[in-house]
Tab-separated table of C-alpha atoms in Angstrom:
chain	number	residue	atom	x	y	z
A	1	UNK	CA	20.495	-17.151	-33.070
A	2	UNK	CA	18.156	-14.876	-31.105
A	3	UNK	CA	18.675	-14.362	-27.100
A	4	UNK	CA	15.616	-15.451	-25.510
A	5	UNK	CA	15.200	-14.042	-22.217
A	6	UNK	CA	13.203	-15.370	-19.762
A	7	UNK	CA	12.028	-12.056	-17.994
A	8	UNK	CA	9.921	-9.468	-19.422
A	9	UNK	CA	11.969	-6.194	-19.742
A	10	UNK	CA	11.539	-3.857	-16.384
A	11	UNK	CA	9.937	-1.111	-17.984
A	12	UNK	CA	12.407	2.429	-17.310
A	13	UNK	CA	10.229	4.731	-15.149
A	14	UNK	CA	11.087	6.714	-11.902
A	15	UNK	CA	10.452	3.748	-9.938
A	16	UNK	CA	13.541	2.054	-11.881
A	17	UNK	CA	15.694	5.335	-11.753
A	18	UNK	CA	15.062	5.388	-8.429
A	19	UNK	CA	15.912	1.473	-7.522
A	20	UNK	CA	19.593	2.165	-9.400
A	21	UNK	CA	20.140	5.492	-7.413
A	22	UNK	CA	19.824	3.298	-4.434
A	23	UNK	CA	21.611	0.608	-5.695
A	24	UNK	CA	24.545	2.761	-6.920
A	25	UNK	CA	24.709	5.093	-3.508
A	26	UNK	CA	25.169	1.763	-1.367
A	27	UNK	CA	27.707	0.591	-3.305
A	28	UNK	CA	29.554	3.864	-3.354
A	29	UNK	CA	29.442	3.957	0.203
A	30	UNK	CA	30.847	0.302	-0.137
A	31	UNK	CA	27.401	-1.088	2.327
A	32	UNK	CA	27.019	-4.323	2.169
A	33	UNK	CA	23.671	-5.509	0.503
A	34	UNK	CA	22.043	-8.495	1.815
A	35	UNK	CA	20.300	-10.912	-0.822
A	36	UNK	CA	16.540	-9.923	0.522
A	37	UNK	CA	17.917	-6.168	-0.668
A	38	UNK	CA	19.657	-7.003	-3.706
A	39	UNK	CA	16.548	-9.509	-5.291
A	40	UNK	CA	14.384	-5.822	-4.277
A	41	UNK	CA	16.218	-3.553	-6.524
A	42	UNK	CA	16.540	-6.280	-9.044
A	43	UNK	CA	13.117	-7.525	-8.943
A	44	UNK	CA	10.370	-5.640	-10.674
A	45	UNK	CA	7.607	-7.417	-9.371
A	46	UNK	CA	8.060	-6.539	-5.902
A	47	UNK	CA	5.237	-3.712	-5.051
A	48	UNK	CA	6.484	-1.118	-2.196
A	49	UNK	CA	5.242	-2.193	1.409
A	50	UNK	CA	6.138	-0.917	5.008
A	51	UNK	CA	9.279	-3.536	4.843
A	52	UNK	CA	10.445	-2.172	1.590
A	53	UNK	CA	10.286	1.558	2.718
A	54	UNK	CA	11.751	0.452	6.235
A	55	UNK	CA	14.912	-0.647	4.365
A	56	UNK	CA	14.634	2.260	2.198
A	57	UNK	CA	14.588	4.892	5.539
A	58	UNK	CA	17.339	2.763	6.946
A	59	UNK	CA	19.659	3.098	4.050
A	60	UNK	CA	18.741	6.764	4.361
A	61	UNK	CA	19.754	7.009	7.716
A	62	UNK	CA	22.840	5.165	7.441
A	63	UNK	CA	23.745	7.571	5.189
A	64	UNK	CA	23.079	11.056	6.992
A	65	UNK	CA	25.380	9.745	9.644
A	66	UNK	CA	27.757	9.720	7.202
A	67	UNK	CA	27.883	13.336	6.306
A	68	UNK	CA	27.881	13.976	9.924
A	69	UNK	CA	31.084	12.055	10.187
């Protein structure tokens, strides 16, 4: 029996290399993703806006004050 997926396959570009970098820095620096941010780096059909980089500059942020801890 064949798996029949429901989702076309993300296709594995920058864009996705760079979702997972995200995804994998929050979680190393054990921040806690809300559902709007997880369904972003999960969902490829979500095209970058001025709320998606605002979260993105955020997270950024966040994390400079953390080397400056």
């Amino acid at each position: 029996m064949s798996k029949q997926c429901t989702k076309p396959k993300r296709k594995r570009d920058e864009a996705w290399f760079e979702d997972k970098v995200l995804l994998v820095q929050a979680q190393a620096n054990e921040q806690v993703l809300y559902e709007e941010e997880l369904e972003f780096l999960a969902d490829p059909g979500i095209v970058e806006t001025q709320s998606t980089q605002y979260v993105v500059t955020n997270n950024a942020a966040y994390q400079a004050d953390d080397l400056d801890a």
